[in-house]
Amino acid sequence: MAEILGVGAAMRRALALLEGGDVVAIPTETVYGLAGDATNGVAVARIFEAKGRPRFNPLIAHVADLAMAARIAEFDPLSAKLAEAFWPGPITLVLPQRPGNGIHPLVTAGLDTIALRIPRGFGGELIASLGRPLAAPSANSSGRISATTAEAVADDLGDRIKLVVDGGATPVGLESTIVKIEDGKLRLLRPGGIAAEEIEAVAGAKLLRGAAGIEAPGMLASHYAPGASVRLNAEEVAGGEALLAFGRDRVEGWENALAFRNLSETGDLREAAANLFAYMQDLDRSGAATIAVEPIPFEGLGEAINDRLVRAAAPRDKIA
Ligand code: TXA
Ligand code: MG
């Protein structure tokens, strides 16, 4: 079983494992990441192996600072503006790679672009100490909900990895927003921890929506599937269902739900995002065949929350 160490105690052990080409689960402000040295192909292969990913999807390379980012990718003025406004923080920029940047091609699945971000907290310090970028997808087995606590990581991947660094519950609770910058235009590849409106305010331009083809494969339908089926925009709770609620008003039959969690009693979308994955897991563990979900507004972080819920509700035969 993986060792679980608090952030204070974990630094040396984490560094030793990463230096040796091994993987380590680390907290970030969004979700836990399964990190390996992005310049070491064996380490990156171990990430895919531990997650049981069916395919080599490109990974996010996490960096310590803007200087490290600029050695890896080409920043135009717009990308630099977004990086300065939001890093460290929950936004990932997809940019053209610099040739000879040392990133192993398995990280980018051979693409000539790379997804980059500077995480807040332990991850950023770890990368600075290592002096090399860390490739890290969310620390969950393929197709499962992203982990927002060290316990959730250990439950899922504990027999396949050696160390989980425990930084407590992740404050944002949703993966980063992914934006691709191309010819001075911004495209939203994945809604996430920073609302599209905030990015548009800084950029002074609208985000284009809808990728051409699957550009962020983590966007496949049913990527976030819990064991139970998921029924969205529920107007009542049917027999045998668990209820994922939002806000003060309850749907009909709520008191008969097999299990109950409220994402945010006060209707706060930030709080709801932070609770989303942990509450889905709780309701899944209740044994209910279906999780009914109350309607959640689409503004701000509601876009990302609804995106994850739609994927959780997608038919399972679409798992890639
Ligand atoms: O918050 C997060 O983003 C977390 C934490 C650990 O940083 N990471 C995360 O990684 O969610 P992952 O691997 O689960 O999702 C990364 C997404 C995938 O959908 C992948 O396809 C996309 O980023 N991606 C990576 N490189 C890309 C590229 N060059 N072009 C387009 N999409 C890319
Ligand atoms: Mg993921």
mmCIF file of C-alpha atoms and ligand atoms in Angstrom:
data_model
loop_
_atom_site.group_PDB
_atom_site.id
_atom_site.type_symbol
_atom_site.label_atom_id
_atom_site.label_comp_id
_atom_site.label_asym_id
_atom_site.label_seq_id
_atom_site.Cartn_x
_atom_site.Cartn_y
_atom_site.Cartn_z
ATOM 1 C CA MET A 1 0.000 0.000 0.000
ATOM 2 C CA ALA A 2 1.113 3.559 -0.684
ATOM 3 C CA GLU A 3 2.607 5.529 2.164
ATOM 4 C CA ILE A 4 0.617 8.695 2.983
ATOM 5 C CA LEU A 5 2.746 11.614 4.218
ATOM 6 C CA GLY A 6 1.692 15.171 5.042
ATOM 7 C CA VAL A 7 3.136 18.014 2.948
ATOM 8 C CA GLY A 8 5.559 18.949 5.732
ATOM 9 C CA ALA A 9 7.137 15.480 5.885
ATOM 10 C CA ALA A 10 6.898 14.389 2.252
ATOM 11 C CA MET A 11 9.300 16.614 0.310
ATOM 12 C CA ARG A 12 12.495 14.512 0.546
ATOM 13 C CA ARG A 13 10.775 11.197 -0.090
ATOM 14 C CA ALA A 14 8.834 12.681 -3.046
ATOM 15 C CA LEU A 15 12.015 14.094 -4.564
ATOM 16 C CA ALA A 16 13.857 10.776 -4.182
ATOM 17 C CA LEU A 17 11.055 8.871 -5.908
ATOM 18 C CA LEU A 18 10.829 11.394 -8.761
ATOM 19 C CA GLU A 19 14.620 11.400 -9.214
ATOM 20 C CA GLY A 20 14.423 7.617 -9.521
ATOM 21 C CA GLY A 21 11.823 7.838 -12.292
ATOM 22 C CA ASP A 22 8.931 6.839 -10.073
ATOM 23 C CA VAL A 23 5.493 8.459 -9.698
ATOM 24 C CA VAL A 24 4.041 10.308 -6.695
ATOM 25 C CA ALA A 25 0.491 11.499 -6.019
ATOM 26 C CA ILE A 26 0.542 15.169 -5.031
ATOM 27 C CA PRO A 27 -2.030 17.742 -3.970
ATOM 28 C CA THR A 28 -2.677 20.750 -6.215
ATOM 29 C CA GLU A 29 -5.297 23.479 -5.734
ATOM 30 C CA THR A 30 -7.589 21.771 -8.288
ATOM 31 C CA VAL A 31 -7.455 17.986 -7.763
ATOM 32 C CA TYR A 32 -4.723 15.504 -6.800
ATOM 33 C CA GLY A 33 -2.218 14.802 -9.578
ATOM 34 C CA LEU A 34 -0.234 11.656 -10.350
ATOM 35 C CA ALA A 35 3.150 13.193 -11.031
ATOM 36 C CA GLY A 36 6.273 11.978 -12.820
ATOM 37 C CA ASP A 37 9.347 13.675 -14.281
ATOM 38 C CA ALA A 38 8.172 15.032 -17.666
ATOM 39 C CA THR A 39 11.639 14.586 -19.164
ATOM 40 C CA ASN A 40 11.807 10.862 -18.289
ATOM 41 C CA GLY A 41 9.894 8.511 -20.612
ATOM 42 C CA VAL A 42 9.858 5.644 -18.125
ATOM 43 C CA ALA A 43 8.355 7.881 -15.451
ATOM 44 C CA VAL A 44 5.678 9.091 -17.874
ATOM 45 C CA ALA A 45 4.901 5.525 -18.951
ATOM 46 C CA ARG A 46 4.459 4.618 -15.256
ATOM 47 C CA ILE A 47 1.801 7.321 -14.960
ATOM 48 C CA PHE A 48 -0.262 5.729 -17.750
ATOM 49 C CA GLU A 49 0.309 2.277 -16.259
ATOM 50 C CA ALA A 50 -0.824 3.303 -12.763
ATOM 51 C CA LYS A 51 -3.943 5.017 -14.147
ATOM 52 C CA GLY A 52 -4.750 2.138 -16.481
ATOM 53 C CA ARG A 53 -5.306 4.650 -19.275
ATOM 54 C CA PRO A 54 -6.481 2.894 -22.407
ATOM 55 C CA ARG A 55 -4.645 5.357 -24.601
ATOM 56 C CA PHE A 56 -1.767 7.762 -24.361
ATOM 57 C CA ASN A 57 -3.679 11.004 -23.962
ATOM 58 C CA PRO A 58 -1.465 14.076 -23.734
ATOM 59 C CA LEU A 59 -0.724 15.217 -20.182
ATOM 60 C CA ILE A 60 -0.344 18.629 -18.561
ATOM 61 C CA ALA A 61 3.266 19.605 -17.810
ATOM 62 C CA HIS A 62 3.388 21.412 -14.459
ATOM 63 C CA VAL A 63 6.118 24.016 -14.032
ATOM 64 C CA ALA A 64 7.481 26.047 -11.108
ATOM 65 C CA ASP A 65 7.616 29.522 -12.652
ATOM 66 C CA LEU A 66 7.319 31.579 -15.830
ATOM 67 C CA ALA A 67 10.997 31.073 -16.695
ATOM 68 C CA MET A 68 10.585 27.293 -16.760
ATOM 69 C CA ALA A 69 7.396 27.691 -18.800
ATOM 70 C CA ALA A 70 9.149 29.922 -21.321
ATOM 71 C CA ARG A 71 11.895 27.340 -21.874
ATOM 72 C CA ILE A 72 9.275 24.761 -22.810
ATOM 73 C CA ALA A 73 6.729 26.695 -24.890
ATOM 74 C CA GLU A 74 6.408 29.804 -27.005
ATOM 75 C CA PHE A 75 4.390 32.567 -25.387
ATOM 76 C CA ASP A 76 2.751 35.253 -27.495
ATOM 77 C CA PRO A 77 1.656 38.490 -25.720
ATOM 78 C CA LEU A 78 -1.832 37.130 -25.030
ATOM 79 C CA SER A 79 -0.562 33.889 -23.451
ATOM 80 C CA ALA A 80 1.917 35.861 -21.362
ATOM 81 C CA LYS A 81 -0.892 38.111 -20.146
ATOM 82 C CA LEU A 82 -3.021 35.138 -19.084
ATOM 83 C CA ALA A 83 -0.054 33.425 -17.417
ATOM 84 C CA GLU A 84 0.758 36.542 -15.434
ATOM 85 C CA ALA A 85 -2.841 37.121 -14.424
ATOM 86 C CA PHE A 86 -3.711 33.583 -13.364
ATOM 87 C CA TRP A 87 -0.554 31.593 -12.498
ATOM 88 C CA PRO A 88 -0.065 29.967 -10.097
ATOM 89 C CA GLY A 89 -3.665 28.867 -10.436
ATOM 90 C CA PRO A 90 -6.238 26.629 -12.091
ATOM 91 C CA ILE A 91 -5.717 27.522 -15.754
ATOM 92 C CA THR A 92 -3.816 25.391 -18.277
ATOM 93 C CA LEU A 93 -2.501 27.003 -21.473
ATOM 94 C CA VAL A 94 -1.992 24.927 -24.624
ATOM 95 C CA LEU A 95 0.904 26.504 -26.525
ATOM 96 C CA PRO A 96 3.387 25.672 -29.301
ATOM 97 C CA GLN A 97 6.352 23.667 -27.992
ATOM 98 C CA ARG A 98 9.904 24.900 -28.270
ATOM 99 C CA PRO A 99 11.995 22.337 -30.115
ATOM 100 C CA GLY A 100 14.590 20.625 -27.917
ATOM 101 C CA ASN A 101 12.773 21.523 -24.682
ATOM 102 C CA GLY A 102 13.568 18.127 -23.156
ATOM 103 C CA ILE A 103 9.916 17.158 -22.648
ATOM 104 C CA HIS A 104 9.455 13.477 -23.381
ATOM 105 C CA PRO A 105 7.145 13.009 -26.415
ATOM 106 C CA LEU A 106 4.912 10.641 -24.430
ATOM 107 C CA VAL A 107 3.814 13.665 -22.363
ATOM 108 C CA THR A 108 2.361 15.385 -25.411
ATOM 109 C CA ALA A 109 1.380 12.200 -27.293
ATOM 110 C CA GLY A 110 3.606 13.459 -30.084
ATOM 111 C CA LEU A 111 1.699 16.751 -30.559
ATOM 112 C CA ASP A 112 3.649 19.912 -31.383
ATOM 113 C CA THR A 113 1.706 21.764 -28.702
ATOM 114 C CA ILE A 114 1.978 21.351 -24.943
ATOM 115 C CA ALA A 115 -0.417 21.948 -22.045
ATOM 116 C CA LEU A 116 1.275 23.932 -19.237
ATOM 117 C CA ARG A 117 0.365 25.252 -15.832
ATOM 118 C CA ILE A 118 1.885 26.437 -12.565
ATOM 119 C CA PRO A 119 0.037 24.808 -9.659
ATOM 120 C CA ARG A 120 -0.352 26.447 -6.259
ATOM 121 C CA GLY A 121 1.157 25.007 -3.095
ATOM 122 C CA PHE A 122 3.176 21.815 -2.590
ATOM 123 C CA GLY A 123 3.361 20.933 -6.300
ATOM 124 C CA GLY A 124 5.007 24.227 -7.211
ATOM 125 C CA GLU A 125 7.614 23.855 -4.435
ATOM 126 C CA LEU A 126 8.300 20.258 -5.443
ATOM 127 C CA ILE A 127 8.895 21.227 -9.080
ATOM 128 C CA ALA A 128 11.192 24.081 -8.059
ATOM 129 C CA SER A 129 13.252 21.674 -5.905
ATOM 130 C CA LEU A 130 13.394 19.036 -8.642
ATOM 131 C CA GLY A 131 14.300 21.663 -11.238
ATOM 132 C CA ARG A 132 12.314 19.845 -13.906
ATOM 133 C CA PRO A 133 8.653 19.934 -14.991
ATOM 134 C CA LEU A 134 6.231 17.289 -13.744
ATOM 135 C CA ALA A 135 3.726 15.588 -16.010
ATOM 136 C CA ALA A 136 0.601 14.972 -13.989
ATOM 137 C CA PRO A 137 -2.879 13.879 -14.944
ATOM 138 C CA SER A 138 -5.532 13.692 -12.247
ATOM 139 C CA ALA A 139 -4.695 10.951 -9.718
ATOM 140 C CA ASN A 140 -7.522 8.526 -10.442
ATOM 141 C CA SER A 141 -7.808 5.371 -12.485
ATOM 142 C CA SER A 142 -8.929 5.967 -16.029
ATOM 143 C CA GLY A 143 -12.587 6.877 -16.360
ATOM 144 C CA ARG A 144 -13.107 7.504 -12.646
ATOM 145 C CA ILE A 145 -13.872 10.706 -10.802
ATOM 146 C CA SER A 146 -10.846 12.873 -10.010
ATOM 147 C CA ALA A 147 -9.618 12.605 -6.434
ATOM 148 C CA THR A 148 -9.854 15.663 -4.176
ATOM 149 C CA THR A 149 -8.462 14.029 -1.009
ATOM 150 C CA ALA A 150 -5.412 11.876 -0.251
ATOM 151 C CA GLU A 151 -7.733 9.129 1.031
ATOM 152 C CA ALA A 152 -9.570 9.006 -2.296
ATOM 153 C CA VAL A 153 -6.241 8.673 -4.124
ATOM 154 C CA ALA A 154 -5.064 5.902 -1.775
ATOM 155 C CA ASP A 155 -8.380 3.996 -2.107
ATOM 156 C CA ASP A 156 -8.121 4.057 -5.892
ATOM 157 C CA LEU A 157 -4.391 3.832 -6.685
ATOM 158 C CA GLY A 158 -2.879 2.818 -3.322
ATOM 159 C CA ASP A 159 -1.748 -0.631 -4.440
ATOM 160 C CA ARG A 160 -0.072 0.727 -7.585
ATOM 161 C CA ILE A 161 1.964 3.680 -6.260
ATOM 162 C CA LYS A 162 4.397 4.188 -3.371
ATOM 163 C CA LEU A 163 3.551 7.643 -2.030
ATOM 164 C CA VAL A 164 0.546 9.910 -1.653
ATOM 165 C CA VAL A 165 1.356 13.398 -0.386
ATOM 166 C CA ASP A 166 -1.516 14.555 1.806
ATOM 167 C CA GLY A 167 -2.336 18.256 1.494
ATOM 168 C CA GLY A 168 -5.916 17.910 2.725
ATOM 169 C CA ALA A 169 -9.001 18.496 0.595
ATOM 170 C CA THR A 170 -8.153 20.445 -2.571
ATOM 171 C CA PRO A 171 -9.617 23.972 -2.386
ATOM 172 C CA VAL A 172 -10.931 24.309 -5.967
ATOM 173 C CA GLY A 173 -12.164 20.750 -6.369
ATOM 174 C CA LEU A 174 -12.410 20.795 -10.185
ATOM 175 C CA GLU A 175 -9.658 20.373 -12.757
ATOM 176 C CA SER A 176 -8.072 23.418 -14.352
ATOM 177 C CA THR A 177 -9.704 25.333 -17.188
ATOM 178 C CA ILE A 178 -7.863 24.482 -20.438
ATOM 179 C CA VAL A 179 -7.419 27.240 -23.020
ATOM 180 C CA LYS A 180 -5.636 26.859 -26.343
ATOM 181 C CA ILE A 181 -3.985 29.950 -27.795
ATOM 182 C CA GLU A 182 -3.650 29.862 -31.554
ATOM 183 C CA ASP A 183 -3.015 32.767 -33.910
ATOM 184 C CA GLY A 184 -3.953 35.221 -31.189
ATOM 185 C CA LYS A 185 -7.324 33.500 -30.622
ATOM 186 C CA LEU A 186 -8.446 31.712 -27.472
ATOM 187 C CA ARG A 187 -10.353 28.455 -27.503
ATOM 188 C CA LEU A 188 -11.891 26.881 -24.409
ATOM 189 C CA LEU A 189 -10.941 23.181 -24.527
ATOM 190 C CA ARG A 190 -12.228 22.311 -21.058
ATOM 191 C CA PRO A 191 -14.196 24.442 -18.603
ATOM 192 C CA GLY A 192 -12.677 24.229 -15.116
ATOM 193 C CA GLY A 193 -11.548 26.004 -11.977
ATOM 194 C CA ILE A 194 -11.418 29.504 -13.461
ATOM 195 C CA ALA A 195 -14.668 30.704 -15.006
ATOM 196 C CA ALA A 196 -14.600 31.539 -18.717
ATOM 197 C CA GLU A 197 -15.920 35.030 -17.900
ATOM 198 C CA GLU A 198 -12.827 35.786 -15.766
ATOM 199 C CA ILE A 199 -10.516 34.763 -18.592
ATOM 200 C CA GLU A 200 -12.467 36.835 -21.101
ATOM 201 C CA ALA A 201 -12.221 39.854 -18.803
ATOM 202 C CA VAL A 202 -8.419 39.645 -18.688
ATOM 203 C CA ALA A 203 -8.012 38.766 -22.382
ATOM 204 C CA GLY A 204 -10.473 41.414 -23.528
ATOM 205 C CA ALA A 205 -11.837 38.873 -26.009
ATOM 206 C CA LYS A 206 -14.399 36.083 -26.156
ATOM 207 C CA LEU A 207 -13.362 32.451 -25.803
ATOM 208 C CA LEU A 208 -14.183 30.316 -28.813
ATOM 209 C CA ARG A 209 -16.106 27.182 -27.858
ATOM 210 C CA GLY A 210 -16.158 23.669 -29.217
ATOM 211 C CA ALA A 211 -12.901 22.006 -30.219
ATOM 212 C CA ALA A 212 -12.352 20.810 -33.750
ATOM 213 C CA GLY A 213 -12.317 17.045 -33.172
ATOM 214 C CA ILE A 214 -11.294 15.749 -29.761
ATOM 215 C CA GLU A 215 -8.483 18.069 -28.787
ATOM 216 C CA ALA A 216 -8.653 17.375 -25.088
ATOM 217 C CA PRO A 217 -9.323 13.647 -24.897
ATOM 218 C CA GLY A 218 -10.178 13.994 -21.220
ATOM 219 C CA MET A 219 -13.290 15.530 -22.690
ATOM 220 C CA LEU A 220 -14.610 12.186 -23.921
ATOM 221 C CA ALA A 221 -18.138 11.345 -22.871
ATOM 222 C CA SER A 222 -18.335 9.353 -19.640
ATOM 223 C CA HIS A 223 -14.848 10.384 -18.516
ATOM 224 C CA TYR A 224 -16.061 10.968 -14.984
ATOM 225 C CA ALA A 225 -18.266 7.933 -14.554
ATOM 226 C CA PRO A 226 -19.242 6.848 -11.052
ATOM 227 C CA GLY A 227 -20.559 3.274 -10.588
ATOM 228 C CA ALA A 228 -24.167 4.462 -10.241
ATOM 229 C CA SER A 229 -26.009 5.951 -13.187
ATOM 230 C CA VAL A 230 -26.609 9.685 -13.020
ATOM 231 C CA ARG A 231 -29.869 11.519 -13.769
ATOM 232 C CA LEU A 232 -29.531 15.262 -14.319
ATOM 233 C CA ASN A 233 -31.952 18.137 -13.739
ATOM 234 C CA ALA A 234 -34.098 15.908 -11.547
ATOM 235 C CA GLU A 235 -37.499 17.319 -10.599
ATOM 236 C CA GLU A 236 -38.240 14.548 -8.117
ATOM 237 C CA VAL A 237 -36.462 11.672 -6.393
ATOM 238 C CA ALA A 238 -37.620 8.203 -7.447
ATOM 239 C CA GLY A 239 -37.463 5.060 -5.249
ATOM 240 C CA GLY A 240 -33.944 3.779 -4.673
ATOM 241 C CA GLU A 241 -32.213 6.964 -5.794
ATOM 242 C CA ALA A 242 -29.601 9.042 -4.004
ATOM 243 C CA LEU A 243 -29.848 12.841 -4.293
ATOM 244 C CA LEU A 244 -27.163 15.377 -5.103
ATOM 245 C CA ALA A 245 -28.749 18.688 -4.173
ATOM 246 C CA PHE A 246 -27.876 22.329 -4.765
ATOM 247 C CA GLY A 247 -29.113 25.394 -2.919
ATOM 248 C CA ARG A 248 -31.954 25.845 -0.447
ATOM 249 C CA ASP A 249 -34.981 24.458 -2.315
ATOM 250 C CA ARG A 250 -35.447 20.687 -2.404
ATOM 251 C CA VAL A 251 -37.073 18.617 -5.168
ATOM 252 C CA GLU A 252 -40.098 16.492 -4.464
ATOM 253 C CA GLY A 253 -39.494 13.214 -2.631
ATOM 254 C CA TRP A 254 -36.077 14.325 -1.400
ATOM 255 C CA GLU A 255 -36.718 12.937 2.069
ATOM 256 C CA ASN A 256 -36.928 9.417 0.560
ATOM 257 C CA ALA A 257 -33.469 9.582 -1.024
ATOM 258 C CA LEU A 258 -31.213 6.645 -0.071
ATOM 259 C CA ALA A 259 -28.392 9.094 0.512
ATOM 260 C CA PHE A 260 -28.204 12.877 0.390
ATOM 261 C CA ARG A 261 -25.517 15.513 -0.148
ATOM 262 C CA ASN A 262 -25.967 19.227 -0.809
ATOM 263 C CA LEU A 263 -23.207 20.765 -2.962
ATOM 264 C CA SER A 264 -23.922 24.166 -1.448
ATOM 265 C CA GLU A 265 -26.754 25.031 0.907
ATOM 266 C CA THR A 266 -26.324 28.728 0.065
ATOM 267 C CA GLY A 267 -26.129 28.185 -3.705
ATOM 268 C CA ASP A 268 -22.438 29.152 -3.881
ATOM 269 C CA LEU A 269 -20.938 27.670 -7.086
ATOM 270 C CA ARG A 270 -17.360 27.793 -5.734
ATOM 271 C CA GLU A 271 -18.336 25.730 -2.739
ATOM 272 C CA ALA A 272 -20.288 23.382 -5.028
ATOM 273 C CA ALA A 273 -17.238 22.854 -7.265
ATOM 274 C CA ALA A 274 -15.052 22.058 -4.264
ATOM 275 C CA ASN A 275 -17.557 19.445 -3.038
ATOM 276 C CA LEU A 276 -18.557 17.905 -6.377
ATOM 277 C CA PHE A 277 -16.252 14.885 -6.732
ATOM 278 C CA ALA A 278 -16.163 13.944 -3.057
ATOM 279 C CA TYR A 279 -19.978 14.054 -2.820
ATOM 280 C CA MET A 280 -20.421 12.032 -6.011
ATOM 281 C CA GLN A 281 -18.143 9.409 -4.483
ATOM 282 C CA ASP A 282 -20.073 9.444 -1.201
ATOM 283 C CA LEU A 283 -23.389 8.943 -3.001
ATOM 284 C CA ASP A 284 -21.878 6.242 -5.210
ATOM 285 C CA ARG A 285 -20.730 4.361 -2.104
ATOM 286 C CA SER A 286 -24.272 4.451 -0.709
ATOM 287 C CA GLY A 287 -25.123 1.639 -3.135
ATOM 288 C CA ALA A 288 -27.963 3.569 -4.838
ATOM 289 C CA ALA A 289 -28.421 2.479 -8.465
ATOM 290 C CA THR A 290 -28.993 6.069 -9.585
ATOM 291 C CA ILE A 291 -27.872 9.476 -8.395
ATOM 292 C CA ALA A 292 -30.489 12.145 -9.109
ATOM 293 C CA VAL A 293 -29.006 15.631 -9.453
ATOM 294 C CA GLU A 294 -30.885 18.872 -8.896
ATOM 295 C CA PRO A 295 -30.515 21.560 -11.590
ATOM 296 C CA ILE A 296 -27.366 23.672 -11.257
ATOM 297 C CA PRO A 297 -27.080 27.112 -12.886
ATOM 298 C CA PHE A 298 -24.680 27.502 -15.809
ATOM 299 C CA GLU A 299 -23.004 30.799 -14.925
ATOM 300 C CA GLY A 300 -19.442 31.099 -13.589
ATOM 301 C CA LEU A 301 -18.086 27.777 -12.298
ATOM 302 C CA GLY A 302 -21.527 26.288 -13.013
ATOM 303 C CA GLU A 303 -20.339 25.681 -16.583
ATOM 304 C CA ALA A 304 -17.563 23.349 -15.427
ATOM 305 C CA ILE A 305 -19.783 21.661 -12.826
ATOM 306 C CA ASN A 306 -22.466 20.953 -15.442
ATOM 307 C CA ASP A 307 -19.798 19.742 -17.872
ATOM 308 C CA ARG A 308 -18.547 17.118 -15.380
ATOM 309 C CA LEU A 309 -22.092 16.076 -14.499
ATOM 310 C CA VAL A 310 -23.055 15.601 -18.153
ATOM 311 C CA ARG A 311 -20.015 13.345 -18.575
ATOM 312 C CA ALA A 312 -20.881 11.424 -15.411
ATOM 313 C CA ALA A 313 -24.370 10.866 -16.865
ATOM 314 C CA ALA A 314 -23.182 9.816 -20.346
ATOM 315 C CA PRO A 315 -23.983 6.261 -21.497
ATOM 316 C CA ARG A 316 -21.175 3.939 -20.404
ATOM 317 C CA ASP A 317 -20.798 2.328 -23.816
ATOM 318 C CA LYS A 318 -19.089 5.520 -24.891
ATOM 319 C CA ILE A 319 -16.078 4.837 -22.656
ATOM 320 C CA ALA A 320 -13.037 5.068 -24.911
HETATM 321 O O1 TXA B 1 -6.341 20.569 -12.696
HETATM 322 C C1 TXA B 1 -5.819 19.867 -13.548
HETATM 323 O O2 TXA B 1 -5.732 20.205 -14.730
HETATM 324 C C2 TXA B 1 -5.281 18.490 -13.096
HETATM 325 C C3 TXA B 1 -4.170 18.760 -12.085
HETATM 326 C C4 TXA B 1 -3.490 17.497 -11.615
HETATM 327 O O3 TXA B 1 -3.232 19.671 -12.640
HETATM 328 N N1 TXA B 1 -4.810 17.722 -14.194
HETATM 329 C C5 TXA B 1 -5.639 17.149 -15.110
HETATM 330 O O4 TXA B 1 -4.968 16.379 -16.040
HETATM 331 O O5 TXA B 1 -6.845 17.265 -15.111
HETATM 332 P P1 TXA B 1 -5.702 15.324 -17.008
HETATM 333 O O6 TXA B 1 -4.586 14.538 -17.648
HETATM 334 O O7 TXA B 1 -6.731 14.521 -16.263
HETATM 335 O O8 TXA B 1 -6.358 16.224 -18.092
HETATM 336 C C6 TXA B 1 -5.517 16.953 -18.973
HETATM 337 C C7 TXA B 1 -6.265 17.359 -20.189
HETATM 338 C C8 TXA B 1 -6.693 16.177 -21.020
HETATM 339 O O9 TXA B 1 -8.038 16.354 -21.384
HETATM 340 C C9 TXA B 1 -5.753 16.269 -22.214
HETATM 341 O O10 TXA B 1 -6.299 15.701 -23.331
HETATM 342 C C10 TXA B 1 -5.540 17.764 -22.335
HETATM 343 O O11 TXA B 1 -5.409 18.172 -21.007
HETATM 344 N N2 TXA B 1 -4.311 18.103 -23.070
HETATM 345 C C11 TXA B 1 -3.041 17.880 -22.687
HETATM 346 N N3 TXA B 1 -2.170 18.297 -23.628
HETATM 347 C C12 TXA B 1 -2.899 18.830 -24.626
HETATM 348 C C13 TXA B 1 -2.579 19.452 -25.877
HETATM 349 N N4 TXA B 1 -1.334 19.584 -26.296
HETATM 350 N N5 TXA B 1 -3.601 19.882 -26.655
HETATM 351 C C14 TXA B 1 -4.871 19.740 -26.223
HETATM 352 N N6 TXA B 1 -5.236 19.167 -25.058
HETATM 353 C C15 TXA B 1 -4.271 18.705 -24.264
HETATM 354 MG MG MG B 2 -8.477 13.365 -15.476
#
